Amino acid sequence: MRHRNWIARLMLPAALLGLLGPWPGLPGTRAWAAERPTIRIGYVQSWSSNVASANLVAAVIRERLGYPVQLVSLDPGPMWQGVAQGDLDLSVSAWLPTTHQAYYAKLWTKVINLGPNLYGTRIGLVVPDYVGIDRIDQLNTVKNRLRGRIIGIDPGAGIMMKTQAAIKAYGLDYTLVQSSGAAMAAMLARAERHHRWIVITGWTPHWMWARWKLKYLRDPKGVYGRGGHINTIISTQLPDKAMPVVRFLKRFVWTPGQMNQVMMMVRKGMSPAAAARKWLQRHPREVADWVPASAHMQSGAPGSGRSP
């Protein structure tokens, strides 16, 4: 009960994001939304990829299926717990099979895994391409140049657990510094500006790959795995609560390049919600694949010809 109350407090400000007005040109969305249950989406605010996918899915559910949406920002652990306990309806931010392996191993019987919504992910230790090493097992030889620090992100992130395992596996004399995705990117930007050496916990997809020339350090021991995918997980109650949403989520798949387009719009100053709407307006074919006309009919959404 204590955990549920904590999530409920986080939901209050997030609800303001989810109850924004209807999509321009689609009048009446608010009226449809009032007749449907609110869909609660968990995501990690400090991960730009999660921000992009959560806002895109929220825009489709809100504007094409007519459900109100709450975006709930959490750390990865509470996000998984929230879906497993039914406090959240879904997340499109499950990095598998490696990064969120521990969460899935613990909770797989309490969530429904709808499979990948994006293929081609990768995690590992990343350096600017001017840094003169190529493998993780070379890090100790350049400890002074890197000040003995690996710049990390949120303490609950799977990549942080993998990096602790890498430090042990390779016998690295380094300290893993906790920060956030935004703080890590800021430190990388400062290092690039002054051509200083830095090593970070990095992942793909991320806008930083389009901004700078970077490279993964090779991982001979395979601590970080061989790449993977981002899955959609839903609560066991969601099929009874909103089957049109489940049908959409089963069809929702996009690419790292498409996700990068949303992330770069946000990076250039657009709000995540506005960037998601703009992307959807520019990609009607993808939206039609995810939410075919038959789904509009079932949900009473725009274009159905039915009264809500």
GROMACS .gro file of C-alpha atoms in nm:
model
  308
    1MET     CA    1   0.000   0.000   0.000
    2ARG     CA    2   0.290   0.234   0.082
    3HIS     CA    3   0.433   0.180  -0.266
    4ARG     CA    4   0.095   0.248  -0.430
    5ASN     CA    5   0.060   0.578  -0.241
    6TRP     CA    6   0.407   0.684  -0.352
    7ILE     CA    7   0.323   0.620  -0.716
    8ALA     CA    8  -0.007   0.805  -0.676
    9ARG     CA    9   0.180   1.117  -0.559
   10LEU     CA   10   0.403   1.101  -0.865
   11MET     CA   11   0.101   1.065  -1.091
   12LEU     CA   12  -0.055   1.397  -0.990
   13PRO     CA   13   0.186   1.634  -1.173
   14ALA     CA   14   0.228   1.388  -1.456
   15ALA     CA   15  -0.148   1.391  -1.513
   16LEU     CA   16  -0.120   1.753  -1.619
   17LEU     CA   17   0.096   1.641  -1.909
   18GLY     CA   18  -0.146   1.370  -2.007
   19LEU     CA   19  -0.458   1.583  -2.010
   20LEU     CA   20  -0.347   1.836  -2.266
   21GLY     CA   21  -0.593   1.948  -2.527
   22PRO     CA   22  -0.693   1.758  -2.840
   23TRP     CA   23  -0.475   1.726  -3.146
   24PRO     CA   24  -0.519   2.027  -3.377
   25GLY     CA   25  -0.779   1.946  -3.639
   26LEU     CA   26  -0.935   1.667  -3.435
   27PRO     CA   27  -1.209   1.838  -3.232
   28GLY     CA   28  -1.397   1.642  -2.971
   29THR     CA   29  -1.113   1.427  -2.837
   30ARG     CA   30  -1.173   1.556  -2.486
   31ALA     CA   31  -1.537   1.441  -2.502
   32TRP     CA   32  -1.438   1.087  -2.603
   33ALA     CA   33  -1.169   1.081  -2.336
   34ALA     CA   34  -1.422   1.159  -2.065
   35GLU     CA   35  -1.600   0.829  -2.139
   36ARG     CA   36  -1.292   0.609  -2.123
   37PRO     CA   37  -1.058   0.503  -1.840
   38THR     CA   38  -0.727   0.682  -1.806
   39ILE     CA   39  -0.425   0.493  -1.942
   40ARG     CA   40  -0.119   0.526  -1.718
   41ILE     CA   41   0.220   0.498  -1.889
   42GLY     CA   42   0.541   0.454  -1.689
   43TYR     CA   43   0.872   0.581  -1.824
   44VAL     CA   44   1.215   0.709  -1.714
   45GLN     CA   45   1.227   1.088  -1.749
   46SER     CA   46   1.606   1.108  -1.761
   47TRP     CA   47   1.634   0.867  -2.059
   48SER     CA   48   1.571   1.052  -2.382
   49SER     CA   49   1.472   0.734  -2.566
   50ASN     CA   50   1.206   0.659  -2.304
   51VAL     CA   51   1.074   1.014  -2.322
   52ALA     CA   52   1.040   0.986  -2.700
   53SER     CA   53   0.861   0.648  -2.705
   54ALA     CA   54   0.632   0.721  -2.408
   55ASN     CA   55   0.516   1.051  -2.556
   56LEU     CA   56   0.463   0.899  -2.900
   57VAL     CA   57   0.250   0.615  -2.762
   58ALA     CA   58   0.063   0.861  -2.541
   59ALA     CA   59  -0.020   1.078  -2.843
   60VAL     CA   60  -0.159   0.781  -3.039
   61ILE     CA   61  -0.367   0.652  -2.747
   62ARG     CA   62  -0.501   0.998  -2.667
   63GLU     CA   63  -0.564   1.134  -3.015
   64ARG     CA   64  -0.643   0.825  -3.225
   65LEU     CA   65  -0.805   0.594  -2.969
   66GLY     CA   66  -0.967   0.862  -2.752
   67TYR     CA   67  -0.838   0.763  -2.408
   68PRO     CA   68  -0.701   1.013  -2.154
   69VAL     CA   69  -0.339   0.945  -2.065
   70GLN     CA   70  -0.116   0.997  -1.763
   71LEU     CA   71   0.261   0.994  -1.813
   72VAL     CA   72   0.429   0.879  -1.492
   73SER     CA   73   0.803   0.935  -1.448
   74LEU     CA   74   0.977   0.671  -1.234
   75ASP     CA   75   1.308   0.496  -1.189
   76PRO     CA   76   1.326   0.161  -1.372
   77GLY     CA   77   1.262  -0.056  -1.063
   78PRO     CA   78   0.940   0.120  -0.953
   79MET     CA   79   0.833   0.135  -1.319
   80TRP     CA   80   0.843  -0.245  -1.348
   81GLN     CA   81   0.679  -0.285  -1.006
   82GLY     CA   82   0.406  -0.039  -1.104
   83VAL     CA   83   0.311  -0.242  -1.412
   84ALA     CA   84   0.330  -0.570  -1.220
   85GLN     CA   85   0.099  -0.439  -0.946
   86GLY     CA   86  -0.144  -0.269  -1.184
   87ASP     CA   87  -0.066   0.083  -1.064
   88LEU     CA   88   0.057   0.148  -1.418
   89ASP     CA   89  -0.108   0.012  -1.731
   90LEU     CA   90   0.199  -0.016  -1.951
   91SER     CA   91   0.555   0.076  -2.033
   92VAL     CA   92   0.728   0.083  -2.371
   93SER     CA   93   1.067   0.108  -2.195
   94ALA     CA   94   1.164  -0.252  -2.112
   95TRP     CA   95   1.524  -0.301  -2.233
   96LEU     CA   96   1.575  -0.673  -2.290
   97PRO     CA   97   1.729  -0.922  -2.276
   98THR     CA   98   2.025  -0.763  -2.093
   99THR     CA   99   1.968  -0.421  -1.935
  100HIS     CA  100   1.642  -0.501  -1.752
  101GLN     CA  101   1.715  -0.870  -1.717
  102ALA     CA  102   1.694  -0.865  -1.337
  103TYR     CA  103   1.354  -0.694  -1.333
  104TYR     CA  104   1.208  -0.929  -1.593
  105ALA     CA  105   1.342  -1.238  -1.418
  106LYS     CA  106   1.166  -1.131  -1.099
  107LEU     CA  107   0.835  -1.008  -1.244
  108TRP     CA  108   0.775  -1.194  -1.572
  109THR     CA  109   0.478  -1.386  -1.429
  110LYS     CA  110   0.309  -1.061  -1.319
  111VAL     CA  111   0.325  -0.867  -1.648
  112ILE     CA  112   0.228  -0.937  -2.008
  113ASN     CA  113   0.520  -0.903  -2.247
  114LEU     CA  114   0.394  -0.792  -2.590
  115GLY     CA  115   0.739  -0.823  -2.747
  116PRO     CA  116   0.979  -0.572  -2.904
  117ASN     CA  117   0.868  -0.226  -3.014
  118LEU     CA  118   1.223  -0.139  -3.130
  119TYR     CA  119   1.513  -0.359  -3.241
  120GLY     CA  120   1.883  -0.269  -3.247
  121THR     CA  121   1.964  -0.153  -2.895
  122ARG     CA  122   2.310  -0.169  -2.748
  123ILE     CA  123   2.473  -0.073  -2.418
  124GLY     CA  124   2.836  -0.045  -2.308
  125LEU     CA  125   3.122   0.187  -2.219
  126VAL     CA  126   3.155   0.475  -2.465
  127VAL     CA  127   3.434   0.724  -2.534
  128PRO     CA  128   3.490   1.003  -2.790
  129ASP     CA  129   3.665   0.868  -3.098
  130TYR     CA  130   3.980   1.073  -3.018
  131VAL     CA  131   4.038   0.867  -2.699
  132GLY     CA  132   4.331   0.639  -2.777
  133ILE     CA  133   4.199   0.302  -2.656
  134ASP     CA  134   3.954   0.056  -2.812
  135ARG     CA  135   3.885  -0.210  -2.546
  136ILE     CA  136   3.757  -0.217  -2.190
  137ASP     CA  137   4.061  -0.415  -2.075
  138GLN     CA  138   4.283  -0.120  -2.173
  139LEU     CA  139   4.117   0.120  -1.931
  140ASN     CA  140   4.361   0.064  -1.642
  141THR     CA  141   4.652   0.170  -1.866
  142VAL     CA  142   4.497   0.517  -1.911
  143LYS     CA  143   4.349   0.562  -1.565
  144ASN     CA  144   4.516   0.899  -1.509
  145ARG     CA  145   4.389   1.045  -1.838
  146LEU     CA  146   4.035   0.944  -1.738
  147ARG     CA  147   4.077   1.044  -1.371
  148GLY     CA  148   3.978   0.692  -1.267
  149ARG     CA  149   3.610   0.767  -1.325
  150ILE     CA  150   3.335   0.612  -1.535
  151ILE     CA  151   3.049   0.862  -1.567
  152GLY     CA  152   2.722   0.678  -1.512
  153ILE     CA  153   2.351   0.757  -1.488
  154ASP     CA  154   2.071   0.671  -1.245
  155PRO     CA  155   2.172   0.421  -0.974
  156GLY     CA  156   1.878   0.188  -1.050
  157ALA     CA  157   1.951   0.161  -1.423
  158GLY     CA  158   2.041  -0.179  -1.562
  159ILE     CA  159   2.347  -0.037  -1.736
  160MET     CA  160   2.481   0.069  -1.396
  161MET     CA  161   2.452  -0.288  -1.267
  162LYS     CA  162   2.626  -0.416  -1.580
  163THR     CA  163   2.904  -0.161  -1.535
  164GLN     CA  164   2.961  -0.272  -1.176
  165ALA     CA  165   2.989  -0.625  -1.316
  166ALA     CA  166   3.237  -0.501  -1.581
  167ILE     CA  167   3.453  -0.329  -1.318
  168LYS     CA  168   3.474  -0.661  -1.133
  169ALA     CA  169   3.518  -0.881  -1.443
  170TYR     CA  170   3.802  -0.668  -1.586
  171GLY     CA  171   3.956  -0.570  -1.250
  172LEU     CA  172   3.915  -0.201  -1.331
  173ASP     CA  173   4.059   0.046  -1.079
  174TYR     CA  174   3.777   0.290  -1.149
  175THR     CA  175   3.491   0.453  -0.961
  176LEU     CA  176   3.145   0.445  -1.121
  177VAL     CA  177   2.999   0.794  -1.074
  178GLN     CA  178   2.620   0.812  -1.037
  179SER     CA  179   2.444   1.100  -1.209
  180SER     CA  180   2.156   1.108  -1.458
  181GLY     CA  181   2.117   1.079  -1.833
  182ALA     CA  182   2.108   1.458  -1.868
  183ALA     CA  183   2.406   1.515  -1.636
  184MET     CA  184   2.608   1.247  -1.816
  185ALA     CA  185   2.535   1.410  -2.152
  186ALA     CA  186   2.635   1.752  -2.013
  187MET     CA  187   2.970   1.615  -1.891
  188LEU     CA  188   3.027   1.451  -2.229
  189ALA     CA  189   2.953   1.783  -2.402
  190ARG     CA  190   3.206   1.969  -2.184
  191ALA     CA  191   3.471   1.703  -2.247
  192GLU     CA  192   3.412   1.718  -2.623
  193ARG     CA  193   3.431   2.098  -2.621
  194HIS     CA  194   3.777   2.090  -2.458
  195HIS     CA  195   3.891   1.766  -2.626
  196ARG     CA  196   3.930   1.600  -2.285
  197TRP     CA  197   3.919   1.225  -2.228
  198ILE     CA  198   3.604   1.080  -2.074
  199VAL     CA  199   3.437   0.738  -2.048
  200ILE     CA  200   3.062   0.709  -1.996
  201THR     CA  201   2.792   0.446  -1.971
  202GLY     CA  202   2.632   0.478  -2.316
  203TRP     CA  203   2.353   0.321  -2.514
  204THR     CA  204   2.186   0.310  -2.854
  205PRO     CA  205   1.953   0.466  -2.957
  206HIS     CA  206   2.050   0.808  -2.820
  207TRP     CA  207   2.079   1.150  -2.983
  208MET     CA  208   2.445   1.180  -2.873
  209TRP     CA  209   2.547   0.948  -3.161
  210ALA     CA  210   2.419   1.207  -3.409
  211ARG     CA  211   2.584   1.494  -3.219
  212TRP     CA  212   2.942   1.363  -3.170
  213LYS     CA  213   3.182   1.102  -3.306
  214LEU     CA  214   3.184   0.830  -3.041
  215LYS     CA  215   3.278   0.464  -3.013
  216TYR     CA  216   3.195   0.170  -2.791
  217LEU     CA  217   3.492   0.011  -2.615
  218ARG     CA  218   3.509  -0.352  -2.725
  219ASP     CA  219   3.392  -0.595  -2.457
  220PRO     CA  220   3.585  -0.925  -2.499
  221LYS     CA  221   3.419  -1.081  -2.195
  222GLY     CA  222   3.069  -1.001  -2.321
  223VAL     CA  223   2.956  -0.836  -1.997
  224TYR     CA  224   2.719  -0.599  -2.179
  225GLY     CA  225   2.569  -0.868  -2.404
  226ARG     CA  226   2.530  -0.861  -2.781
  227GLY     CA  227   2.260  -0.600  -2.821
  228GLY     CA  228   1.888  -0.636  -2.789
  229HIS     CA  229   1.553  -0.467  -2.815
  230ILE     CA  230   1.304  -0.251  -2.626
  231ASN     CA  231   0.986  -0.435  -2.533
  232THR     CA  232   0.633  -0.330  -2.444
  233ILE     CA  233   0.501  -0.464  -2.115
  234ILE     CA  234   0.145  -0.420  -1.992
  235SER     CA  235  -0.044  -0.498  -1.674
  236THR     CA  236  -0.254  -0.813  -1.666
  237GLN     CA  237  -0.563  -0.592  -1.618
  238LEU     CA  238  -0.518  -0.382  -1.932
  239PRO     CA  239  -0.688  -0.624  -2.179
  240ASP     CA  240  -1.011  -0.599  -1.976
  241LYS     CA  241  -0.969  -0.225  -1.925
  242ALA     CA  242  -0.888  -0.109  -2.279
  243MET     CA  243  -0.854  -0.379  -2.548
  244PRO     CA  244  -0.817  -0.122  -2.835
  245VAL     CA  245  -0.503   0.005  -2.661
  246VAL     CA  246  -0.365  -0.349  -2.637
  247ARG     CA  247  -0.432  -0.407  -3.008
  248PHE     CA  248  -0.241  -0.090  -3.093
  249LEU     CA  249   0.051  -0.182  -2.866
  250LYS     CA  250   0.079  -0.526  -3.030
  251ARG     CA  251   0.125  -0.352  -3.367
  252PHE     CA  252   0.352  -0.072  -3.244
  253VAL     CA  253   0.707  -0.114  -3.381
  254TRP     CA  254   0.943   0.161  -3.494
  255THR     CA  255   1.314   0.200  -3.572
  256PRO     CA  256   1.611   0.364  -3.397
  257GLY     CA  257   1.624   0.618  -3.683
  258GLN     CA  258   1.260   0.712  -3.631
  259MET     CA  259   1.313   0.743  -3.257
  260ASN     CA  260   1.617   0.965  -3.322
  261GLN     CA  261   1.394   1.206  -3.516
  262VAL     CA  262   1.175   1.261  -3.209
  263MET     CA  263   1.475   1.285  -2.975
  264MET     CA  264   1.644   1.547  -3.195
  265MET     CA  265   1.329   1.763  -3.205
  266VAL     CA  266   1.324   1.754  -2.824
  267ARG     CA  267   1.698   1.822  -2.815
  268LYS     CA  268   1.642   2.137  -3.025
  269GLY     CA  269   1.388   2.273  -2.777
  270MET     CA  270   1.049   2.129  -2.869
  271SER     CA  271   0.843   1.980  -2.586
  272PRO     CA  272   0.826   1.597  -2.594
  273ALA     CA  273   0.449   1.603  -2.645
  274ALA     CA  274   0.474   1.850  -2.935
  275ALA     CA  275   0.760   1.653  -3.093
  276ALA     CA  276   0.555   1.332  -3.076
  277ARG     CA  277   0.251   1.498  -3.237
  278LYS     CA  278   0.466   1.650  -3.510
  279TRP     CA  279   0.627   1.314  -3.587
  280LEU     CA  280   0.287   1.147  -3.613
  281GLN     CA  281   0.158   1.418  -3.846
  282ARG     CA  282   0.459   1.357  -4.074
  283HIS     CA  283   0.420   0.975  -4.074
  284PRO     CA  284   0.055   0.888  -4.147
  285ARG     CA  285   0.151   0.555  -4.308
  286GLU     CA  286   0.311   0.426  -3.987
  287VAL     CA  287   0.015   0.546  -3.782
  288ALA     CA  288  -0.225   0.367  -4.018
  289ASP     CA  289  -0.027   0.046  -3.969
  290TRP     CA  290  -0.046   0.078  -3.591
  291VAL     CA  291  -0.408   0.194  -3.570
  292PRO     CA  292  -0.600   0.076  -3.876
  293ALA     CA  293  -0.942   0.214  -3.961
  294SER     CA  294  -1.108  -0.085  -3.794
  295ALA     CA  295  -0.954   0.026  -3.462
  296HIS     CA  296  -1.107   0.370  -3.508
  297MET     CA  297  -1.446   0.206  -3.555
  298GLN     CA  298  -1.412   0.002  -3.238
  299SER     CA  299  -1.296   0.296  -3.030
  300GLY     CA  300  -1.527   0.562  -3.169
  301ALA     CA  301  -1.219   0.769  -3.253
  302PRO     CA  302  -1.193   1.028  -3.530
  303GLY     CA  303  -1.297   0.909  -3.874
  304SER     CA  304  -1.517   0.628  -3.748
  305GLY     CA  305  -1.843   0.790  -3.854
  306ARG     CA  306  -1.993   0.689  -3.518
  307SER     CA  307  -2.097   0.911  -3.236
  308PRO     CA  308  -1.871   0.863  -2.937
   0.00000   0.00000   0.00000
